[in-house]
Short mmCIF file of C-alpha atoms in Angstrom, two decimals:
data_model
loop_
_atom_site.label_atom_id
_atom_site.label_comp_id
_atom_site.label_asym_id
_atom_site.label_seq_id
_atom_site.Cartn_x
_atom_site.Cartn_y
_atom_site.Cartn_z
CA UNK A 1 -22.94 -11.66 -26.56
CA UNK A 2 -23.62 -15.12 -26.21
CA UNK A 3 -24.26 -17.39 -29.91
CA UNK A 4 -26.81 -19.38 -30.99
CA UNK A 5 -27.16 -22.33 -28.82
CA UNK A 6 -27.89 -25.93 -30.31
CA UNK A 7 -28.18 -29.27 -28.93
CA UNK A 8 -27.17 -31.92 -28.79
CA UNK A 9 -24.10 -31.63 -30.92
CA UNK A 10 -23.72 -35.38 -32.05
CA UNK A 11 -26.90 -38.04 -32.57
CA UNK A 12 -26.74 -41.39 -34.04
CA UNK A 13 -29.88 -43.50 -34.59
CA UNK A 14 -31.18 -46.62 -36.38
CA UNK A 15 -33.36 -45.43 -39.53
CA UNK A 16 -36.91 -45.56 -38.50
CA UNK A 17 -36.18 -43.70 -35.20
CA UNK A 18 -37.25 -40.55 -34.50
CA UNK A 19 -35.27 -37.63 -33.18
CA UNK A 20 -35.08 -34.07 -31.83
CA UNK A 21 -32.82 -31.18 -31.97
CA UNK A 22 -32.95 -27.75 -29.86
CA UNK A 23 -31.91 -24.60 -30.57
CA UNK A 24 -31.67 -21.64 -28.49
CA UNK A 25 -31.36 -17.94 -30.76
CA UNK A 26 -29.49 -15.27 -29.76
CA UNK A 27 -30.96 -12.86 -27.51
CA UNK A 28 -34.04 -10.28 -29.26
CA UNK A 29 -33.55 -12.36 -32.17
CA UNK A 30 -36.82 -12.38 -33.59
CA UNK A 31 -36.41 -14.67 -36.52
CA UNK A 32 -35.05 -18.25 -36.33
CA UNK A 33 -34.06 -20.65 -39.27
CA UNK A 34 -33.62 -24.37 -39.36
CA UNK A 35 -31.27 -25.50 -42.53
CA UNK A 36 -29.91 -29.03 -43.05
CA UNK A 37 -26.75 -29.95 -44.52
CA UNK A 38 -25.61 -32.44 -46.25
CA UNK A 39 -22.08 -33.61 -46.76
CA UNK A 40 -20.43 -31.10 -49.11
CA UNK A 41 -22.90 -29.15 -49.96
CA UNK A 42 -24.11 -25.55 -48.51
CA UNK A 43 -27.06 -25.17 -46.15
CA UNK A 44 -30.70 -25.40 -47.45
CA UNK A 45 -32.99 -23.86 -45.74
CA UNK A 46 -36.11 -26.33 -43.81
CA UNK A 47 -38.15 -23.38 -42.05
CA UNK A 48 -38.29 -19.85 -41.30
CA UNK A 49 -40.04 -18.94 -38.11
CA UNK A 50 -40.57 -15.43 -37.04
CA UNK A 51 -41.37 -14.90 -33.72
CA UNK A 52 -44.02 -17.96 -33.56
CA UNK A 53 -45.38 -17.97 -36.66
CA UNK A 54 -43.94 -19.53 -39.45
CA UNK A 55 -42.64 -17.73 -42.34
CA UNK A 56 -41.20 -20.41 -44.89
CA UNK A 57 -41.63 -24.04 -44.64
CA UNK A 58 -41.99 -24.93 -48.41
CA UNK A 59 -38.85 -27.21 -48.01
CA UNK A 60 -39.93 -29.27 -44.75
CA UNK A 61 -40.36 -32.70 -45.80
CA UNK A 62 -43.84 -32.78 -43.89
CA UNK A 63 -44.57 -36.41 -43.86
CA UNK A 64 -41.73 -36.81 -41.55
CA UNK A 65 -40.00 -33.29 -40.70
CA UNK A 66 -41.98 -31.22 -37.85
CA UNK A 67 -40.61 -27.57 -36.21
CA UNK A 68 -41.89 -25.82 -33.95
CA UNK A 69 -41.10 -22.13 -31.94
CA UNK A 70 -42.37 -22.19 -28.41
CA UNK A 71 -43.07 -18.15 -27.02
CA UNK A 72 -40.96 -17.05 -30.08
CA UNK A 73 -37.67 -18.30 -28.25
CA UNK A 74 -36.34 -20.90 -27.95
CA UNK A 75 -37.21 -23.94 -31.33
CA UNK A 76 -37.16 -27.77 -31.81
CA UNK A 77 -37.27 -29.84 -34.72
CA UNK A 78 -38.13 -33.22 -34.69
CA UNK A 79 -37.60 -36.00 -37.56
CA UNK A 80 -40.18 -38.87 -37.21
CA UNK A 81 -39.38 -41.66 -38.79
CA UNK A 82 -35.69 -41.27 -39.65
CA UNK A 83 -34.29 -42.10 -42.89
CA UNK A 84 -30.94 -42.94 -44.37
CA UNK A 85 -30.95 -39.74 -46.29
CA UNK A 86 -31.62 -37.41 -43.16
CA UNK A 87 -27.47 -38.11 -42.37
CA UNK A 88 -26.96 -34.81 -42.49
CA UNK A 89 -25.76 -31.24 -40.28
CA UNK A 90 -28.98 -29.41 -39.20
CA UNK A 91 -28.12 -26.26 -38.40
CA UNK A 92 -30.38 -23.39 -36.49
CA UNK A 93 -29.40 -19.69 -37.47
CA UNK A 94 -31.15 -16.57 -36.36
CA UNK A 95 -30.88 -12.89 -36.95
CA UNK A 96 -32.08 -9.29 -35.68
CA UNK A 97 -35.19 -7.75 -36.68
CA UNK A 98 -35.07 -5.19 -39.55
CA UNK A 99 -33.24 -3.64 -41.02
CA UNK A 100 -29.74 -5.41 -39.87
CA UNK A 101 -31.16 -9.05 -40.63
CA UNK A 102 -27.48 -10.85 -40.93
CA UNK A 103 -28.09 -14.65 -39.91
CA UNK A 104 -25.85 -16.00 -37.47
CA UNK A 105 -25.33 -20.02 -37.36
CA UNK A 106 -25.02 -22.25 -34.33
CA UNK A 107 -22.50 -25.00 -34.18
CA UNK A 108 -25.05 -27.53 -35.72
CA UNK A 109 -25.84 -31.09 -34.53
CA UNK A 110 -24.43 -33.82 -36.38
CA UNK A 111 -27.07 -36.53 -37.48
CA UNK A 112 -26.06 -39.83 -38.30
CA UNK A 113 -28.97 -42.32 -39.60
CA UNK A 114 -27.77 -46.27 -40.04
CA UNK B 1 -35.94 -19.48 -57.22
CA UNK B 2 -32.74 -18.31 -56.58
CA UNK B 3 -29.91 -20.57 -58.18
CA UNK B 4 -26.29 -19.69 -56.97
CA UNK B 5 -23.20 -21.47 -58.46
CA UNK B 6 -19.93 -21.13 -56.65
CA UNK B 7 -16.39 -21.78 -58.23
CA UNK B 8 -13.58 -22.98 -58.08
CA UNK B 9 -14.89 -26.13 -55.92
CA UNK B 10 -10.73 -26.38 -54.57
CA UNK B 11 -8.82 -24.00 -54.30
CA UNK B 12 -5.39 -24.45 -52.96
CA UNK B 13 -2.44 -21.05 -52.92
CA UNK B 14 0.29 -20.55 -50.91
CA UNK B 15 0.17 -18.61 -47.84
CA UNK B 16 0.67 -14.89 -48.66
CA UNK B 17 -1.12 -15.09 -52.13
CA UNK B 18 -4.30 -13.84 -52.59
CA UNK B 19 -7.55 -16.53 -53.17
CA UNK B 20 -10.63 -15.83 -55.70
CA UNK B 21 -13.68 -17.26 -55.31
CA UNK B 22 -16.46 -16.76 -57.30
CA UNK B 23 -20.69 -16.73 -57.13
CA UNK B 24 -23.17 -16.20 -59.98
CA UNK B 25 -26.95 -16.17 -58.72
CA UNK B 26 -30.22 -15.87 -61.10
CA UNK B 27 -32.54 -13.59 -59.44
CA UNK B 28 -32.23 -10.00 -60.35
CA UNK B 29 -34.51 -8.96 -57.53
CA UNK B 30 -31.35 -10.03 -55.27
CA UNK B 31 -29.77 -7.13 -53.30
CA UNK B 32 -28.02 -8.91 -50.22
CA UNK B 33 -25.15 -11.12 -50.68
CA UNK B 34 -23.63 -12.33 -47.74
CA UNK B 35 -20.31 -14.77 -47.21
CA UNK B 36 -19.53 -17.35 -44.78
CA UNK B 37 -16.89 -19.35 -43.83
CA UNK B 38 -17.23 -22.76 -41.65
CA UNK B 39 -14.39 -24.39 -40.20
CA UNK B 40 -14.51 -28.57 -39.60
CA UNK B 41 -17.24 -29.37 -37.55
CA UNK B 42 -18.56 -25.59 -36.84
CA UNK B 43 -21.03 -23.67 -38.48
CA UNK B 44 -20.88 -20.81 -41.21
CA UNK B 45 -19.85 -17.89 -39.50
CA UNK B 46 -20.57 -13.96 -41.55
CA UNK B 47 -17.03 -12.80 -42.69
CA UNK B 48 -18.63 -10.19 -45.01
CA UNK B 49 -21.87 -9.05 -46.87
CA UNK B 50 -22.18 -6.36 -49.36
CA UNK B 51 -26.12 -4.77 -50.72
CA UNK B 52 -26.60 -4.00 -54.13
CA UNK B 53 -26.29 -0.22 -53.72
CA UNK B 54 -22.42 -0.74 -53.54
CA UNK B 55 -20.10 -2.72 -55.95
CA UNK B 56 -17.14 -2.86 -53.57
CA UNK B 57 -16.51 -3.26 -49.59
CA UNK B 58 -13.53 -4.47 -47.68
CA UNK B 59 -12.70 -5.62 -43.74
CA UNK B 60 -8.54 -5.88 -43.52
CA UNK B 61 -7.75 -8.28 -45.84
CA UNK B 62 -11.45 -9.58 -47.08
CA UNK B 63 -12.99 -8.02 -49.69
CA UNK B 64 -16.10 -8.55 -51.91
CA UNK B 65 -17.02 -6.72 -55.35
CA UNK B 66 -20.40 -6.75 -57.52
CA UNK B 67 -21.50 -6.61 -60.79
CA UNK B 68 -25.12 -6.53 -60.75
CA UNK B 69 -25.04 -6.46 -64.46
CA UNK B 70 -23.60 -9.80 -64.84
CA UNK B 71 -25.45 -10.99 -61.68
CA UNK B 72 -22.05 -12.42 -60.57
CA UNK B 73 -19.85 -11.31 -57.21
CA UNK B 74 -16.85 -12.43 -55.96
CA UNK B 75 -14.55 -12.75 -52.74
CA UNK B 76 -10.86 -11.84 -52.20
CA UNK B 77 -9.16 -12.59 -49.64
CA UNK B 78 -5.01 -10.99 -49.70
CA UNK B 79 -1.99 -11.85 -47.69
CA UNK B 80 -3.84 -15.39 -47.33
CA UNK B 81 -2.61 -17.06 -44.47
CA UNK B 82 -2.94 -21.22 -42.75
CA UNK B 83 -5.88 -20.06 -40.75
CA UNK B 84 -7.73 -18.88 -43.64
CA UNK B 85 -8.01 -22.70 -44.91
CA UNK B 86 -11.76 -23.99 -44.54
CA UNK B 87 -14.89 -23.66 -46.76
CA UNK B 88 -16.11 -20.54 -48.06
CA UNK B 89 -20.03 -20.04 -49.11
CA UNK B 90 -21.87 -17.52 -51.04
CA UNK B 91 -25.22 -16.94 -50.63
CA UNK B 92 -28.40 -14.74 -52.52
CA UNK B 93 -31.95 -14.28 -51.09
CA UNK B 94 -34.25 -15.24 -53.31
CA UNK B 95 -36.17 -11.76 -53.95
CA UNK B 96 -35.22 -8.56 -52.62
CA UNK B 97 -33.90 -9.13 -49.25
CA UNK B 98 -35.37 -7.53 -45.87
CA UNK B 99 -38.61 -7.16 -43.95
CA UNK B 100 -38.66 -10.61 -42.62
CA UNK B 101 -38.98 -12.57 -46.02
CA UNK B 102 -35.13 -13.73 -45.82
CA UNK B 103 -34.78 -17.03 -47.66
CA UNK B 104 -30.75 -17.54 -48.90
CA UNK B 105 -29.68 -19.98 -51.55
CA UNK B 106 -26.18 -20.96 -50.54
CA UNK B 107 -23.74 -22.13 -53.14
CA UNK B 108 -22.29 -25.10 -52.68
CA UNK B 109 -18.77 -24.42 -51.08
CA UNK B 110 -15.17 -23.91 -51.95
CA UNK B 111 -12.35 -25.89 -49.85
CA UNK B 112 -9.64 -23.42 -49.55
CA UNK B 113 -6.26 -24.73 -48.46
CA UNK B 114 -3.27 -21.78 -47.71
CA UNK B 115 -0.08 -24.22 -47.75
CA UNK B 116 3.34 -22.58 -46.27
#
């Protein structure tokens, strides 16, 4: 069974850019998660989707954070501008519908903001 | 919310010891407590989860106990060996966990080194 998919795996940008990561879930996942994290820390969670809809999003910076889940597959999430403090490892996870629900991780896209 | 606090932050044993790491979390609703472990420049992969209707469960050498009570659980990992070095995480959902509304609070990580 093939993993969560992410892309791309490495991004550097100026601060002020804007920038946008993919993720693809694993197949008949129904919910997907985006979580950043920082350097030395454990994930926190950005946004819940499930199927389309969104779920949890109380931690999306919203003046410059936007996700969004296409046809319930496939997800981007898009930083606009950048900031210093983005520099981080945003990682997509997703997991089966009830009642299993475990959360599998992708391989995350490092984001480096000078 | 859920606040989860993971110790020790290190944690550094010789290969064939066993490692400890422990989680304390504040919700009492909680009842899913998954671990993960992530490797340099991968991401956290499941190694083991327990619910609250059980105190213990094990997979080989992994193991994970709760005490609801003290709203504390812990991992063990025996016979540790080099390829068990990397960063272990704890998590807790915030609430009870299932039917979509799946929020985790990770802890912040333990660096585990096995040295020959």
């Amino acid at each position: 069974e093939a993993g969560v998919a992410q892309s791309p795996r490495y991004k550097i940008i100026e601060k002020r850019q804007s920038v946008a990561f993919w993720c693809n879930p694993i197949s008949g996942h129904a919910t997907l998660y985006w979580y950043q994290q920082i350097l030395g820390q454990g994930p926190k969670l950005l946004i819940q989707f499930q199927n389309n809809g969104v779920v949890d999003d109380s931690q999306l910076p919203k003046d410059r954070f936007s996700a969004e889940r296409l046809k319930g597959v496939d997800s981007t999430l898009k930083i606009q501008p950048a900031k210093l403090e983005d520099s981080a490892v945003y990682l997509c996870a997703s997991s089966p519908p009830p009642p299993a629900e475990r959360q599998f991780f992708g391989p995350g896209t490092r984001l480096t903001v000078l | 919310g859920e606040n989860v606090e993971q110790h020790p932050s290190t944690l550094s044993v010789q290969e064939g010891d066993s490692a400890v790491i422990k989680c304390t979390y504040s919700d009492s609703a909680s009842n899913y407590f998954p671990w993960y472990k992530q490797e340099l420049g991968k991401g956290p992969q499941l190694i083991i989860d327990i619910r609250s209707n059980v105190g213990e469960k094990k997979d080989q050498r992994i193991a994970v106990t709760l005490n609801k009570t003290a709203k504390h659980f812990s991992l063990h990992i025996t016979e540790t060996q080099p390829e068990d070095s990397a960063v272990y995480f704890c998590a807790a959902p915030e609430g009870a966990f299932g039917g979509g509304g799946n929020k985790l609070t990770f802890g912040t990580g333990t660096q585990l080194k096995v040295e020959l």
